PDB file of C-alpha atoms in Angstrom:
ATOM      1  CA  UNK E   1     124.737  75.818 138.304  1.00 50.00           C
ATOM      2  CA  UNK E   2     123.880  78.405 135.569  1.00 55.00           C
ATOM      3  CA  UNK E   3     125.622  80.903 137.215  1.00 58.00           C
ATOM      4  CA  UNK E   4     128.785  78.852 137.217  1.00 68.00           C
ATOM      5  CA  UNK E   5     128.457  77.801 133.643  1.00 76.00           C
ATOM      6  CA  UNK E   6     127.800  81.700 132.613  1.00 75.00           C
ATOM      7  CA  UNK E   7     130.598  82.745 134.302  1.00 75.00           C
ATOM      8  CA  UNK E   8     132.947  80.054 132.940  1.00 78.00           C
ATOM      9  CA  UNK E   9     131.598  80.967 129.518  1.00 76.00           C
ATOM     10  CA  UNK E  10     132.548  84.474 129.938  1.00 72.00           C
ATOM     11  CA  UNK E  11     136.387  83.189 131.112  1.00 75.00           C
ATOM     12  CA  UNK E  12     136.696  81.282 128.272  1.00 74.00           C
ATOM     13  CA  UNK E  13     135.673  84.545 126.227  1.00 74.00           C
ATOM     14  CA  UNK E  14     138.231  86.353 128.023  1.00 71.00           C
ATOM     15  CA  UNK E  15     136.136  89.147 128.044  1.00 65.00           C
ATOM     16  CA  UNK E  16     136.309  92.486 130.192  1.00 67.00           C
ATOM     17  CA  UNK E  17     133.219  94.783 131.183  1.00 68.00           C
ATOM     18  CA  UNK E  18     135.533  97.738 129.942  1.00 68.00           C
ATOM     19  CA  UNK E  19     137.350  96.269 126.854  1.00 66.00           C
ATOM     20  CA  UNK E  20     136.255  97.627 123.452  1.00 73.00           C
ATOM     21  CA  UNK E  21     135.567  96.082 120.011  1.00 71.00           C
ATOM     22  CA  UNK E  22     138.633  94.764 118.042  1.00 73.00           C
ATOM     23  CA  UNK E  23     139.185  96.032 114.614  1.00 75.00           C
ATOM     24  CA  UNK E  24     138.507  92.373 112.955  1.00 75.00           C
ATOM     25  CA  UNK E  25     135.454  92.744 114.908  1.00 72.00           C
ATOM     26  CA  UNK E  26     134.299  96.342 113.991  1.00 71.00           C
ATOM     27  CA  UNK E  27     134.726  95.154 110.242  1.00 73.00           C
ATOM     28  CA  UNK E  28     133.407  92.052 110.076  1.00 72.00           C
ATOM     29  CA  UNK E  29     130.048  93.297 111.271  1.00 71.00           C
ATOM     30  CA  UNK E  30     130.067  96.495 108.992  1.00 72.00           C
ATOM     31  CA  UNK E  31     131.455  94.883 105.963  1.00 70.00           C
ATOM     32  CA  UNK E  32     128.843  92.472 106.583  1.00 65.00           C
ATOM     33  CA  UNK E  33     126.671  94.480 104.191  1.00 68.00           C
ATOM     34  CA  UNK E  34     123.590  92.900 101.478  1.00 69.00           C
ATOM     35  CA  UNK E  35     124.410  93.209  98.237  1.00 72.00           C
ATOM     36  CA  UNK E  36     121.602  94.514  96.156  1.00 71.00           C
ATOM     37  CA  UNK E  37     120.408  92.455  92.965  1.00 71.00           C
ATOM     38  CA  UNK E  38     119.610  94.458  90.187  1.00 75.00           C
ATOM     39  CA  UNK E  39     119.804  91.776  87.466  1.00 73.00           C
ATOM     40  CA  UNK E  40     115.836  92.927  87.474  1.00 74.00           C
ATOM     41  CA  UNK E  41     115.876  96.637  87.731  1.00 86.00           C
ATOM     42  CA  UNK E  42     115.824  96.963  83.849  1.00 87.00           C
ATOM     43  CA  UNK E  43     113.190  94.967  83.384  1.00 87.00           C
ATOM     44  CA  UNK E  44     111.220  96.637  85.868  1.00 90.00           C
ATOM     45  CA  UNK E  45     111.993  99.928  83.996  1.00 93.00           C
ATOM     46  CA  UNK E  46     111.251  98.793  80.203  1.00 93.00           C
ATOM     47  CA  UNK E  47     107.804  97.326  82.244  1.00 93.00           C
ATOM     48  CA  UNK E  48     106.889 100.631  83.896  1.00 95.00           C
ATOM     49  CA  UNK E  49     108.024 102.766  80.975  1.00 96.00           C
ATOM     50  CA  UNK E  50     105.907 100.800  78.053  1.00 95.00           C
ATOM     51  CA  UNK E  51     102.515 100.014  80.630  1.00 95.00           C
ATOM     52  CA  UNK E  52     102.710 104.330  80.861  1.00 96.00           C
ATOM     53  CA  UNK E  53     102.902 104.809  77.844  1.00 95.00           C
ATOM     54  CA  UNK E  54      99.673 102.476  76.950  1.00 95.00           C
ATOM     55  CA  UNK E  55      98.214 103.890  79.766  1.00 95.00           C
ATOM     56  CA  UNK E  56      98.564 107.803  78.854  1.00 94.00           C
ATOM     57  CA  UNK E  57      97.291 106.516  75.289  1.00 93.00           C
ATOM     58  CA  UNK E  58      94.405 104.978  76.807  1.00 93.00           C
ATOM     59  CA  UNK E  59      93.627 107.704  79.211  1.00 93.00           C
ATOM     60  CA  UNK E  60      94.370 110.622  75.991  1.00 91.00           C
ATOM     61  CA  UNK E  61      91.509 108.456  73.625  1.00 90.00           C
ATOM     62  CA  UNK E  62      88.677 109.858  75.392  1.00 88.00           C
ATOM     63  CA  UNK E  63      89.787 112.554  76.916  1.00 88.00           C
ATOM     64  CA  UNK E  64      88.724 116.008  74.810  1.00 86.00           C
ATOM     65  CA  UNK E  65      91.529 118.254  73.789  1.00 85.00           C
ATOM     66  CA  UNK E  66      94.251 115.704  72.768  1.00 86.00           C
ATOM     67  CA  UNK E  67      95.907 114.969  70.106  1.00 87.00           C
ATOM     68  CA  UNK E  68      94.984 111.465  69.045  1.00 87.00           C
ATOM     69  CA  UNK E  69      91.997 111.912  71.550  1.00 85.00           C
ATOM     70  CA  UNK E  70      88.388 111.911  70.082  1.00 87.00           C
ATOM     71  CA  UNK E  71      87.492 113.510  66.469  1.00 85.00           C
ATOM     72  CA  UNK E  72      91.497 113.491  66.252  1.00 86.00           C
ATOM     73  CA  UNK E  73      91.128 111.451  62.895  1.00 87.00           C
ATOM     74  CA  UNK E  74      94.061 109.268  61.266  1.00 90.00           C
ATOM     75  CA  UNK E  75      96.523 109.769  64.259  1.00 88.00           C
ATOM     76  CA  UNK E  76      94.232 109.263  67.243  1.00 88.00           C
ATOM     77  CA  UNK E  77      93.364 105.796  65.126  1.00 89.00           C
ATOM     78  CA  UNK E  78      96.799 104.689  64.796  1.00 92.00           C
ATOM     79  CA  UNK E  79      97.457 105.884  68.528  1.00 90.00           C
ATOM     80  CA  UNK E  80      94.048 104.226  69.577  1.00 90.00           C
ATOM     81  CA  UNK E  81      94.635 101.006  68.390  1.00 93.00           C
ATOM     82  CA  UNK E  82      98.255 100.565  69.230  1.00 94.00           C
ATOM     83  CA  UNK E  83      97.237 101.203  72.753  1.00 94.00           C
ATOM     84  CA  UNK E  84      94.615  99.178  72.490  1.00 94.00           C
ATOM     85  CA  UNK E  85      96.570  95.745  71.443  1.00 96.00           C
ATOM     86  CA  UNK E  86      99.240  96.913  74.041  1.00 95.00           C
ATOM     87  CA  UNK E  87      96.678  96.646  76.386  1.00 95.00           C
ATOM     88  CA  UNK E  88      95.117  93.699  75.545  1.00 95.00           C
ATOM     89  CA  UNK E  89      98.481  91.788  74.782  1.00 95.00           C
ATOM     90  CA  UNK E  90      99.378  93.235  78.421  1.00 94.00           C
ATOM     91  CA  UNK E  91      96.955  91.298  80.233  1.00 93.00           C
ATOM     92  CA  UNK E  92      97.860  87.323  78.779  1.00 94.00           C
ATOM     93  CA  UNK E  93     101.206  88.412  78.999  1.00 92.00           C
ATOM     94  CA  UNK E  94     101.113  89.094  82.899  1.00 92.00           C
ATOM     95  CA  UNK E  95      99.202  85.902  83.062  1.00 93.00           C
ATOM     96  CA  UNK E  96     101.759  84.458  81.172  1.00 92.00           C
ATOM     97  CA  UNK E  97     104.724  85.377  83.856  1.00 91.00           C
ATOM     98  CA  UNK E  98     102.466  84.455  87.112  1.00 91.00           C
ATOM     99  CA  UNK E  99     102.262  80.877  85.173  1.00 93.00           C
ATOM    100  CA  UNK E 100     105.790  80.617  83.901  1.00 91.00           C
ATOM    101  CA  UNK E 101     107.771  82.335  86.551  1.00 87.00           C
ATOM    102  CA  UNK E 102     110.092  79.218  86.706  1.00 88.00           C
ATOM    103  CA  UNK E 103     111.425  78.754  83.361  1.00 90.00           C
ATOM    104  CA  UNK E 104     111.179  82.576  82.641  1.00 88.00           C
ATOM    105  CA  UNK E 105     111.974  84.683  85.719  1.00 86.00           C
ATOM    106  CA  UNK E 106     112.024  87.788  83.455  1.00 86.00           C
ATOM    107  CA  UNK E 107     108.698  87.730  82.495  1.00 88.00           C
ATOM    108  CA  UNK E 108     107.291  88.280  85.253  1.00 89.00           C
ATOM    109  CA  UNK E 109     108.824  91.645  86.801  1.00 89.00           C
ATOM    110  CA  UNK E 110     108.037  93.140  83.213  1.00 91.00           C
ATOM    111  CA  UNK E 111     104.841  92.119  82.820  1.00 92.00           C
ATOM    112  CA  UNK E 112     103.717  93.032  86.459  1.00 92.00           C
ATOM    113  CA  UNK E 113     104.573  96.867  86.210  1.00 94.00           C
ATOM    114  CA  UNK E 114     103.457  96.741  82.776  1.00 94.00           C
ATOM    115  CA  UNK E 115     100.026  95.529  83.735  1.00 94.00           C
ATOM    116  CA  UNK E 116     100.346  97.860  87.328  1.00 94.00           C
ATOM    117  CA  UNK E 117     101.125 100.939  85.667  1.00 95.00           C
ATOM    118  CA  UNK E 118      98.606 100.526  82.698  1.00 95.00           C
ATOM    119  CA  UNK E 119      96.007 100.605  86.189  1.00 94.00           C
ATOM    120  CA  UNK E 120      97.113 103.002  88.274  1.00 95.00           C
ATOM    121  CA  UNK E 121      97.360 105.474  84.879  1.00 94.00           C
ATOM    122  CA  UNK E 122      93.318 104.367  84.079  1.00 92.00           C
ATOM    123  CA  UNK E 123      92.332 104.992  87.549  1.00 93.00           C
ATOM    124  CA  UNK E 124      94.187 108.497  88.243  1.00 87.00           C
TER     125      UNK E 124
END
């Protein structure tokens, strides 16, 4: 009985063992394509680019030989603590987008790869 119904399937489908794809065909199934969303990429960018930035001026504060690094005086104070309230305004701020990642979608990609590159630039 499966047989049957198979085969009338295939009737119906008028298709031939040798017959090859239509155009319509070929083209429907590339143009088929995902489109790629990058409402986000920018955000992700302006996230990665600042959370490096506090990062490197983290990482340059006590590392010897820098310029706003240790005994660098009035600069590496300026530097210092700019990184420093970067850093800690980082932090609430991711917390901030995990919590409101309804009403502000934006928040979070930005404050993600802030928060991930301020890490991964500590622990390299």
């Amino acid at each position: 009985m499966s047989i049957n119904g198979f085969n009338q399937r295939i009737d119906r489908l008028q298709w031939k063992p040798t017959a090859v794809p239509t155009r319509e065909v070929v083209d429907g199934i590339v143009g088929d394509r995902p489109t790629v969303d990058m409402r986000n990429v920018g955000l992700n960018l302006l996230g990665a680019i600042i959370g490096i930035l506090i990062g490197v001026g983290l990482k340059g504060m006590v590392t010897p030989g820098t310029s706003w690094g240790p005994n660098s005086g009035l600069l590496g104070a300026i530097v210092g603590t700019m990184c420093i309230a970067g850093f800690l305004f980082s932090v609430p701020l991711a917390a901030l987008g995990a919590v409101w990642h309804q009403r502000r979608p934006w928040l979070l990609p930005l404050s993600a790869i802030n928060l991930l590159m301020i890490v991964v630039i500590l622990l390299s």
